[in-house]
Amino acid sequence: MLGFMDYVQQAFFTASHWNPDNSYGSLTATARALLDFPTPNGLRLNFSSLSSPNFATSYTLGSIGEVDGSLSYLYTSLPLQISSKSNDIPLRSVIRGYRQLHELRRPDEPWWWEVWHQGKRIDRKNTLLYGRLYLPNSHLEALYLRRLSPTTQLKISCVSSSALKSGGSILVLLQKDVGKYSTEYLYSTDSALLGVRGLYNFGQDPREGAESPGSEALTKVKTAHEGKEGIVGRNGRFSAGAEMYYGLLNKSGGMSTGIRFTTLPSHSGFPYTMTLTLNPLMGNLSSTYAVKAGRSLALCSRFDFNFYSYESELQVGMELWRRRTFQQTDVQWAYKKLQERGGWDIPKSISSLAEKVEDLEEGYRDKDTAGVLKARVNQDWGIGLLWEGRVKELLYTAGILIDVKRKEQIFRGVGLEIQYSS
């Protein structure tokens, strides 16, 4: 489950029209959410607050052998109108599961961001500042995030700790996303690392509405509405990307490449996502397949193979959402009764109203989701279980790690994390 500060940062991305899923780093986000979910260790309490649309605080207290904690502060120049109380936050906004990607959005025009007053331009670049101090070891983290333009974002992350060799490190990341493709340039003071990575989406360009060569291979979906046919969208999106990095101090580098195909909401069947990534220098090949098998069920598998050592690993996982039942609304009940009796012609206004009621009910179901169970198992019978949900005004995460082959210590870790925000 995302922490409160991560939830606020995601809200900043949404409010500033930034798509974090359109990057090479998010190529395997669905598989990681279903297979690599972290389980809490020990007891941890989080108390957070969004005191104003621009300022948030968070305090953490944990006990893993010894008592520790952290203090976090966040400021954003962009007012965020979001649900901050833990009993109002939609669970799907803080629980990472199967990622249903949507159609690419056309980037904002630069002049849309301009604000003029008395002949002077007074608009400011949206900025987010975040800091976190860990106690008692005085470990410090900081984040500077600034939207330079509708398609460009600057991200600077800093870490200060006596445990690090140089006492700290700084990571600078310049991101550019135009919808059709995205690029990222990074520099880290750790080993003077330089890197670049990018992602390209085949098919229609959201900036121009034109199709690139080869996009005809993607099947179009058609629908009929009131006697007219129109193209709703495409079944899915095919993406390819790569990354390269080189350390100036240690004179070493690396690279990886990957492809992904995922279905879009216009797909009439089960949503699914397939990825294939390759690290040629290390010899690692990884393939994943995730499918949303039902409204509340998602399954995922991952197969890793190293063609230098011939070692392989298989891992499978699932997530199962538990929902509360909703009573049928009066409008929908009357609508169905009219259909059952005589097949009367129902006015279009009532029909459209019923459709809106169904949409509202869908939103209510998502808002009132009771919780989710996640489970994973690998070929060595290492099992991870995680249950996330809400009780009254508290968000909780309970997890356990099990190693079946270690008879003397079958339980490797048990933990509980509780979050409260206002």
Short mmCIF file of C-alpha atoms in Angstrom, two decimals:
data_model
loop_
_atom_site.label_atom_id
_atom_site.label_comp_id
_atom_site.label_asym_id
_atom_site.label_seq_id
_atom_site.Cartn_x
_atom_site.Cartn_y
_atom_site.Cartn_z
CA MET A 1 0.00 0.00 0.00
CA LEU A 2 1.26 3.43 -0.90
CA GLY A 3 2.23 5.76 1.90
CA PHE A 4 0.33 9.00 2.31
CA MET A 5 3.15 11.07 0.81
CA ASP A 6 3.30 8.81 -2.25
CA TYR A 7 -0.46 9.19 -2.57
CA VAL A 8 -0.10 12.98 -2.54
CA GLN A 9 2.71 12.81 -5.10
CA GLN A 10 0.51 10.73 -7.43
CA ALA A 11 -2.22 13.36 -7.02
CA PHE A 12 0.31 16.01 -8.06
CA PHE A 13 1.06 14.05 -11.25
CA THR A 14 -2.65 13.78 -12.02
CA ALA A 15 -3.36 17.47 -11.35
CA SER A 16 -0.40 18.58 -13.49
CA HIS A 17 -1.33 16.17 -16.35
CA TRP A 18 1.77 14.00 -16.06
CA ASN A 19 1.54 10.30 -16.95
CA PRO A 20 4.03 8.26 -14.88
CA ASP A 21 2.99 5.05 -16.68
CA ASN A 22 4.35 6.28 -20.02
CA SER A 23 8.00 5.61 -19.24
CA TYR A 24 10.47 2.77 -19.61
CA GLY A 25 10.73 2.44 -15.84
CA SER A 26 7.02 1.51 -15.71
CA LEU A 27 7.22 -1.10 -18.46
CA THR A 28 6.78 -4.00 -16.00
CA ALA A 29 4.77 -2.10 -13.37
CA THR A 30 1.86 -4.54 -13.45
CA ALA A 31 4.05 -7.61 -12.86
CA ARG A 32 5.96 -5.88 -10.07
CA ALA A 33 2.71 -4.91 -8.33
CA LEU A 34 1.42 -8.49 -8.44
CA LEU A 35 4.67 -10.37 -7.76
CA ASP A 36 7.13 -8.05 -5.99
CA PHE A 37 4.82 -6.49 -3.41
CA PRO A 38 6.66 -5.74 -0.13
CA THR A 39 5.37 -7.26 3.10
CA PRO A 40 5.62 -5.30 6.37
CA ASN A 41 8.01 -6.47 9.05
CA GLY A 42 7.07 -5.85 12.66
CA LEU A 43 4.59 -3.18 13.68
CA ARG A 44 4.49 0.24 12.01
CA LEU A 45 2.13 3.17 12.60
CA ASN A 46 1.66 6.12 10.23
CA PHE A 47 -0.13 9.36 11.08
CA SER A 48 -0.58 11.86 8.25
CA SER A 49 -2.47 15.02 7.48
CA LEU A 50 -3.19 17.30 4.54
CA SER A 51 -3.54 20.49 6.57
CA SER A 52 -4.07 22.58 3.43
CA PRO A 53 -4.29 21.90 -0.32
CA ASN A 54 -0.59 22.80 -0.54
CA PHE A 55 0.97 21.26 2.60
CA ALA A 56 1.11 17.73 4.01
CA THR A 57 2.82 16.11 6.99
CA SER A 58 3.41 12.52 8.00
CA TYR A 59 4.84 10.81 11.09
CA THR A 60 5.91 7.17 11.27
CA LEU A 61 6.65 5.01 14.31
CA GLY A 62 7.94 1.47 13.95
CA SER A 63 9.21 -1.38 16.08
CA ILE A 64 11.54 -3.95 14.53
CA GLY A 65 13.74 -5.01 17.42
CA GLU A 66 14.20 -1.34 18.28
CA VAL A 67 11.94 1.69 18.08
CA ASP A 68 12.47 3.92 15.03
CA GLY A 69 10.49 6.47 13.10
CA SER A 70 10.50 9.32 10.60
CA LEU A 71 9.18 12.83 10.04
CA SER A 72 7.97 13.89 6.57
CA TYR A 73 6.91 17.21 5.11
CA LEU A 74 5.60 18.01 1.64
CA TYR A 75 4.78 21.27 -0.12
CA THR A 76 3.31 21.78 -3.56
CA SER A 77 2.63 25.04 -5.37
CA LEU A 78 -0.31 23.35 -7.10
CA PRO A 79 -3.35 23.10 -4.79
CA LEU A 80 -4.52 19.49 -4.56
CA GLN A 81 -8.23 18.84 -4.12
CA ILE A 82 -8.12 15.21 -3.01
CA SER A 83 -9.62 13.02 -0.31
CA SER A 84 -7.18 13.13 2.60
CA LYS A 85 -9.10 11.31 5.33
CA SER A 86 -8.22 7.65 5.55
CA ASN A 87 -11.89 6.63 5.59
CA ASP A 88 -12.53 8.56 2.32
CA ILE A 89 -9.44 7.61 0.29
CA PRO A 90 -10.36 5.14 -2.50
CA LEU A 91 -8.43 1.94 -1.89
CA ARG A 92 -7.52 1.62 -5.57
CA SER A 93 -5.68 4.94 -5.29
CA VAL A 94 -3.27 3.59 -2.66
CA ILE A 95 -3.16 -0.13 -3.51
CA ARG A 96 -1.11 -1.08 -6.55
CA GLY A 97 -2.49 -3.97 -8.57
CA TYR A 98 -3.22 -4.69 -12.22
CA ARG A 99 -2.55 -1.49 -14.16
CA GLN A 100 -5.18 -0.80 -16.81
CA LEU A 101 -3.61 1.66 -19.25
CA HIS A 102 -5.80 4.11 -21.16
CA GLU A 103 -5.55 5.95 -24.44
CA LEU A 104 -2.62 8.33 -24.64
CA ARG A 105 -3.54 11.90 -23.84
CA ARG A 106 -2.53 14.77 -26.10
CA PRO A 107 -0.04 17.02 -24.27
CA ASP A 108 -1.16 20.48 -23.27
CA GLU A 109 -0.16 23.35 -25.51
CA PRO A 110 2.47 25.58 -23.88
CA TRP A 111 0.25 28.67 -24.13
CA TRP A 112 -2.43 26.91 -22.08
CA TRP A 113 -0.20 27.33 -19.03
CA GLU A 114 0.26 31.06 -19.51
CA VAL A 115 -1.41 33.42 -17.03
CA TRP A 116 -1.35 37.16 -17.81
CA HIS A 117 -2.23 40.10 -15.60
CA GLN A 118 -2.01 43.71 -16.74
CA GLY A 119 0.26 42.80 -19.62
CA LYS A 120 2.65 40.73 -17.47
CA ARG A 121 2.99 36.97 -17.34
CA ILE A 122 2.48 35.84 -13.74
CA ASP A 123 2.19 32.06 -14.07
CA ARG A 124 4.63 29.84 -12.18
CA LYS A 125 6.01 26.39 -12.80
CA ASN A 126 4.28 23.76 -10.67
CA THR A 127 6.71 22.55 -8.00
CA LEU A 128 6.73 19.88 -5.32
CA LEU A 129 9.13 19.78 -2.36
CA TYR A 130 9.46 16.78 -0.07
CA GLY A 131 11.70 15.93 2.86
CA ARG A 132 11.93 12.99 5.23
CA LEU A 133 14.13 12.54 8.32
CA TYR A 134 14.65 9.05 9.74
CA LEU A 135 15.26 8.68 13.47
CA PRO A 136 17.36 7.83 15.39
CA ASN A 137 20.07 7.38 12.71
CA SER A 138 19.46 10.88 11.20
CA HIS A 139 19.06 9.55 7.66
CA LEU A 140 17.71 12.33 5.42
CA GLU A 141 15.87 12.15 2.08
CA ALA A 142 14.76 15.06 -0.09
CA LEU A 143 12.91 15.47 -3.38
CA TYR A 144 12.58 18.45 -5.71
CA LEU A 145 10.03 18.07 -8.50
CA ARG A 146 9.31 20.80 -11.06
CA ARG A 147 7.18 20.85 -14.20
CA LEU A 148 9.25 22.85 -16.69
CA SER A 149 6.71 22.60 -19.50
CA PRO A 150 3.65 20.53 -20.43
CA THR A 151 6.00 17.82 -21.74
CA THR A 152 9.05 18.22 -19.48
CA GLN A 153 9.68 17.47 -15.82
CA LEU A 154 12.76 17.83 -13.62
CA LYS A 155 13.25 15.52 -10.66
CA ILE A 156 16.12 15.81 -8.17
CA SER A 157 16.44 13.22 -5.39
CA CYS A 158 18.94 13.57 -2.54
CA VAL A 159 20.05 11.20 0.22
CA SER A 160 22.26 12.07 3.17
CA SER A 161 23.46 9.28 5.45
CA SER A 162 26.63 8.38 7.32
CA ALA A 163 26.18 4.80 6.10
CA LEU A 164 26.97 5.84 2.53
CA LYS A 165 30.56 5.90 1.37
CA SER A 166 30.55 9.57 0.35
CA GLY A 167 28.04 10.64 3.01
CA GLY A 168 25.24 11.05 0.47
CA SER A 169 24.24 11.06 -3.17
CA ILE A 170 22.21 13.15 -5.63
CA LEU A 171 20.18 11.84 -8.57
CA VAL A 172 19.06 14.25 -11.31
CA LEU A 173 16.40 13.05 -13.73
CA LEU A 174 15.13 15.07 -16.70
CA GLN A 175 11.98 13.56 -18.21
CA LYS A 176 10.22 14.39 -21.45
CA ASP A 177 6.86 12.87 -22.43
CA VAL A 178 5.04 13.82 -25.63
CA GLY A 179 2.65 10.86 -25.56
CA LYS A 180 3.98 9.08 -28.64
CA TYR A 181 7.33 8.57 -26.94
CA SER A 182 9.11 9.49 -23.73
CA THR A 183 12.79 10.01 -22.89
CA GLU A 184 14.70 10.30 -19.62
CA TYR A 185 18.22 11.54 -18.94
CA LEU A 186 19.81 10.88 -15.56
CA TYR A 187 22.96 11.71 -13.65
CA SER A 188 23.96 10.36 -10.25
CA THR A 189 26.87 11.48 -8.11
CA ASP A 190 27.29 7.85 -7.07
CA SER A 191 30.08 6.67 -9.41
CA ALA A 192 29.31 9.69 -11.65
CA LEU A 193 26.65 7.64 -13.40
CA LEU A 194 25.21 8.88 -16.70
CA GLY A 195 22.18 7.25 -18.27
CA VAL A 196 19.46 7.59 -20.86
CA ARG A 197 16.30 5.59 -21.43
CA GLY A 198 13.28 5.87 -23.66
CA LEU A 199 9.94 4.34 -24.57
CA TYR A 200 8.18 4.40 -27.94
CA ASN A 201 4.48 3.63 -28.44
CA PHE A 202 3.45 2.23 -31.81
CA GLY A 203 0.18 3.29 -33.36
CA GLN A 204 -1.66 6.58 -33.35
CA ASP A 205 0.13 9.77 -32.37
CA PRO A 206 -1.99 11.67 -29.81
CA ARG A 207 -0.45 14.97 -30.91
CA GLU A 208 -1.56 14.76 -34.53
CA GLY A 209 -4.18 12.03 -34.67
CA ALA A 210 -2.14 10.45 -37.46
CA GLU A 211 -1.05 6.87 -37.66
CA SER A 212 2.51 5.77 -38.07
CA PRO A 213 3.61 3.07 -40.53
CA GLY A 214 2.87 -0.44 -39.34
CA SER A 215 0.05 0.59 -37.03
CA GLU A 216 -2.48 -1.18 -39.24
CA ALA A 217 -1.50 -4.42 -37.52
CA LEU A 218 -3.46 -3.38 -34.47
CA THR A 219 -7.09 -4.40 -34.75
CA LYS A 220 -9.76 -1.72 -34.65
CA VAL A 221 -12.86 -2.09 -32.57
CA LYS A 222 -16.17 -0.86 -33.95
CA THR A 223 -19.48 -0.20 -32.28
CA ALA A 224 -22.98 0.66 -33.44
CA HIS A 225 -24.93 3.38 -31.66
CA GLU A 226 -28.24 4.67 -32.96
CA GLY A 227 -27.52 3.24 -36.41
CA LYS A 228 -24.09 4.81 -36.75
CA GLU A 229 -20.75 3.05 -36.60
CA GLY A 230 -17.65 4.66 -35.24
CA ILE A 231 -14.20 3.64 -34.24
CA VAL A 232 -14.01 3.48 -30.45
CA GLY A 233 -10.31 2.82 -30.21
CA ARG A 234 -7.77 0.10 -30.59
CA ASN A 235 -7.62 -3.22 -28.86
CA GLY A 236 -4.21 -2.56 -27.35
CA ARG A 237 -0.91 -0.76 -27.44
CA PHE A 238 2.50 -2.11 -28.37
CA SER A 239 5.50 -0.36 -26.79
CA ALA A 240 9.25 -0.83 -27.02
CA GLY A 241 12.02 0.78 -25.00
CA ALA A 242 15.62 0.59 -23.88
CA GLU A 243 18.05 2.08 -21.37
CA MET A 244 21.81 2.61 -21.27
CA TYR A 245 24.01 3.85 -18.45
CA TYR A 246 27.75 4.27 -17.80
CA GLY A 247 29.72 5.01 -14.65
CA LEU A 248 32.57 7.44 -15.26
CA LEU A 249 34.43 6.53 -12.06
CA ASN A 250 34.23 2.74 -12.12
CA LYS A 251 34.41 2.57 -15.94
CA SER A 252 31.51 0.17 -16.22
CA GLY A 253 28.16 0.32 -17.95
CA GLY A 254 25.01 -1.57 -18.67
CA MET A 255 21.93 -1.68 -20.82
CA SER A 256 18.55 -3.35 -21.15
CA THR A 257 15.70 -3.41 -23.61
CA GLY A 258 12.10 -4.49 -23.45
CA ILE A 259 8.74 -4.67 -25.20
CA ARG A 260 5.18 -4.62 -23.90
CA PHE A 261 1.72 -5.25 -25.26
CA THR A 262 -1.29 -4.31 -23.16
CA THR A 263 -4.98 -4.14 -23.90
CA LEU A 264 -6.89 -0.87 -23.67
CA PRO A 265 -10.40 -0.29 -22.24
CA SER A 266 -11.87 -0.70 -25.75
CA HIS A 267 -10.80 -4.37 -25.75
CA SER A 268 -13.91 -6.55 -25.50
CA GLY A 269 -12.21 -9.52 -23.83
CA PHE A 270 -10.23 -9.97 -20.64
CA PRO A 271 -7.61 -7.23 -20.10
CA TYR A 272 -4.07 -8.58 -20.20
CA THR A 273 -0.46 -7.36 -20.33
CA MET A 274 2.60 -9.12 -21.75
CA THR A 275 6.21 -7.98 -21.39
CA LEU A 276 9.62 -9.25 -22.46
CA THR A 277 12.84 -7.67 -21.16
CA LEU A 278 16.46 -8.49 -21.95
CA ASN A 279 19.75 -7.54 -20.31
CA PRO A 280 22.33 -8.74 -22.85
CA LEU A 281 25.39 -7.97 -20.71
CA MET A 282 24.18 -10.00 -17.72
CA GLY A 283 22.38 -12.55 -19.88
CA ASN A 284 19.03 -12.15 -18.16
CA LEU A 285 15.80 -12.72 -20.06
CA SER A 286 12.47 -12.12 -18.33
CA SER A 287 8.92 -12.59 -19.60
CA THR A 288 5.70 -11.76 -17.77
CA TYR A 289 2.02 -12.31 -18.44
CA ALA A 290 -0.76 -10.72 -16.39
CA VAL A 291 -4.48 -11.05 -16.98
CA LYS A 292 -7.49 -9.55 -15.26
CA ALA A 293 -9.49 -12.78 -15.22
CA GLY A 294 -12.53 -11.24 -13.58
CA ARG A 295 -13.89 -8.10 -12.09
CA SER A 296 -12.10 -8.79 -8.80
CA LEU A 297 -9.39 -11.26 -9.83
CA ALA A 298 -6.02 -10.76 -11.52
CA LEU A 299 -3.37 -13.41 -12.22
CA CYS A 300 0.29 -13.00 -13.14
CA SER A 301 3.29 -15.17 -13.96
CA ARG A 302 6.96 -14.42 -14.59
CA PHE A 303 9.71 -16.59 -16.05
CA ASP A 304 13.35 -15.56 -15.73
CA PHE A 305 16.19 -17.26 -17.62
CA ASN A 306 19.91 -16.61 -17.80
CA PHE A 307 21.47 -17.88 -21.02
CA TYR A 308 24.99 -17.73 -19.55
CA SER A 309 24.41 -19.93 -16.50
CA TYR A 310 21.21 -21.64 -17.76
CA GLU A 311 19.51 -20.89 -14.45
CA SER A 312 15.78 -20.21 -14.48
CA GLU A 313 13.09 -19.11 -12.06
CA LEU A 314 9.30 -19.25 -12.21
CA GLN A 315 6.97 -17.16 -10.07
CA VAL A 316 3.18 -16.85 -10.06
CA GLY A 317 0.90 -14.51 -8.17
CA MET A 318 -2.65 -13.25 -7.87
CA GLU A 319 -4.79 -10.54 -6.34
CA LEU A 320 -8.40 -10.97 -5.23
CA TRP A 321 -10.51 -7.94 -4.33
CA ARG A 322 -13.35 -8.20 -1.83
CA ARG A 323 -16.29 -5.92 -2.42
CA ARG A 324 -19.28 -4.94 -0.37
CA THR A 325 -22.71 -5.60 -1.86
CA PHE A 326 -24.88 -2.71 -3.04
CA GLN A 327 -28.63 -2.56 -3.14
CA GLN A 328 -30.23 -1.96 -6.51
CA THR A 329 -31.33 1.62 -7.09
CA ASP A 330 -34.99 2.48 -7.65
CA VAL A 331 -34.32 3.90 -11.13
CA GLN A 332 -32.58 0.79 -12.37
CA TRP A 333 -35.25 -1.45 -10.81
CA ALA A 334 -38.01 0.47 -12.62
CA TYR A 335 -36.02 0.41 -15.85
CA LYS A 336 -35.73 -3.39 -15.77
CA LYS A 337 -39.42 -3.81 -14.90
CA LEU A 338 -40.44 -1.74 -17.93
CA GLN A 339 -38.27 -3.95 -20.12
CA GLU A 340 -39.86 -7.11 -18.76
CA ARG A 341 -43.44 -5.92 -19.37
CA GLY A 342 -44.41 -5.63 -23.01
CA GLY A 343 -41.13 -4.27 -24.36
CA TRP A 344 -42.33 -0.67 -24.23
CA ASP A 345 -40.34 2.03 -25.96
CA ILE A 346 -38.54 3.73 -23.10
CA PRO A 347 -37.76 7.41 -23.57
CA LYS A 348 -34.13 8.08 -24.36
CA SER A 349 -33.89 10.37 -21.34
CA ILE A 350 -34.77 7.48 -19.00
CA SER A 351 -32.41 5.14 -20.87
CA SER A 352 -29.52 7.57 -20.61
CA LEU A 353 -30.37 8.16 -16.95
CA ALA A 354 -30.16 4.43 -16.29
CA GLU A 355 -26.75 4.33 -17.97
CA LYS A 356 -25.57 7.16 -15.76
CA VAL A 357 -26.86 5.34 -12.68
CA GLU A 358 -24.85 2.26 -13.71
CA ASP A 359 -21.73 4.41 -14.05
CA LEU A 360 -22.33 5.92 -10.62
CA GLU A 361 -22.81 2.49 -9.08
CA GLU A 362 -19.52 1.37 -10.62
CA GLY A 363 -17.82 4.33 -8.97
CA TYR A 364 -19.46 3.49 -5.65
CA ARG A 365 -18.21 -0.10 -5.87
CA ASP A 366 -14.65 1.07 -6.44
CA LYS A 367 -14.91 3.59 -3.62
CA ASP A 368 -16.29 1.08 -1.15
CA THR A 369 -13.94 -1.80 -1.94
CA ALA A 370 -13.44 -3.76 1.25
CA GLY A 371 -9.88 -4.98 0.64
CA VAL A 372 -7.56 -7.10 -1.46
CA LEU A 373 -5.68 -10.35 -0.91
CA LYS A 374 -2.35 -10.77 -2.70
CA ALA A 375 -0.39 -13.99 -2.90
CA ARG A 376 2.74 -15.18 -4.68
CA VAL A 377 4.79 -18.38 -4.81
CA ASN A 378 8.04 -19.31 -6.56
CA GLN A 379 9.53 -22.61 -7.64
CA ASP A 380 11.39 -22.95 -4.30
CA TRP A 381 8.07 -22.74 -2.42
CA GLY A 382 8.70 -19.30 -1.06
CA ILE A 383 5.24 -17.91 -0.33
CA GLY A 384 4.20 -14.32 0.30
CA LEU A 385 0.74 -13.30 1.52
CA LEU A 386 -0.57 -9.77 1.87
CA TRP A 387 -3.96 -8.45 2.97
CA GLU A 388 -4.73 -4.75 2.54
CA GLY A 389 -7.93 -2.98 3.40
CA ARG A 390 -9.75 -0.57 5.67
CA VAL A 391 -11.31 -0.91 9.12
CA LYS A 392 -13.39 2.06 10.27
CA GLU A 393 -11.04 5.03 9.73
CA LEU A 394 -7.81 3.04 9.52
CA LEU A 395 -5.97 1.65 6.52
CA TYR A 396 -4.03 -1.52 7.26
CA THR A 397 -1.53 -3.84 5.61
CA ALA A 398 -0.85 -7.29 7.04
CA GLY A 399 1.71 -9.63 5.51
CA ILE A 400 3.58 -12.85 6.06
CA LEU A 401 6.51 -14.59 4.37
CA ILE A 402 6.68 -18.40 4.40
CA ASP A 403 9.54 -20.69 3.37
CA VAL A 404 8.16 -24.23 3.17
CA LYS A 405 11.59 -25.81 2.73
CA ARG A 406 12.96 -24.35 5.99
CA LYS A 407 11.29 -26.65 8.48
CA GLU A 408 13.10 -25.15 11.48
CA GLN A 409 11.89 -21.61 10.69
CA ILE A 410 9.01 -21.73 8.25
CA PHE A 411 7.85 -18.17 8.99
CA ARG A 412 10.45 -15.72 7.73
CA GLY A 413 8.59 -12.52 8.56
CA VAL A 414 5.28 -11.24 9.90
CA GLY A 415 4.20 -7.61 10.00
CA LEU A 416 1.35 -5.15 10.36
CA GLU A 417 1.22 -1.56 9.16
CA ILE A 418 -1.57 0.87 10.09
CA GLN A 419 -2.20 4.27 8.49
CA TYR A 420 -4.41 7.09 9.66
CA SER A 421 -4.76 10.41 7.87
CA SER A 422 -6.95 13.49 8.29
#
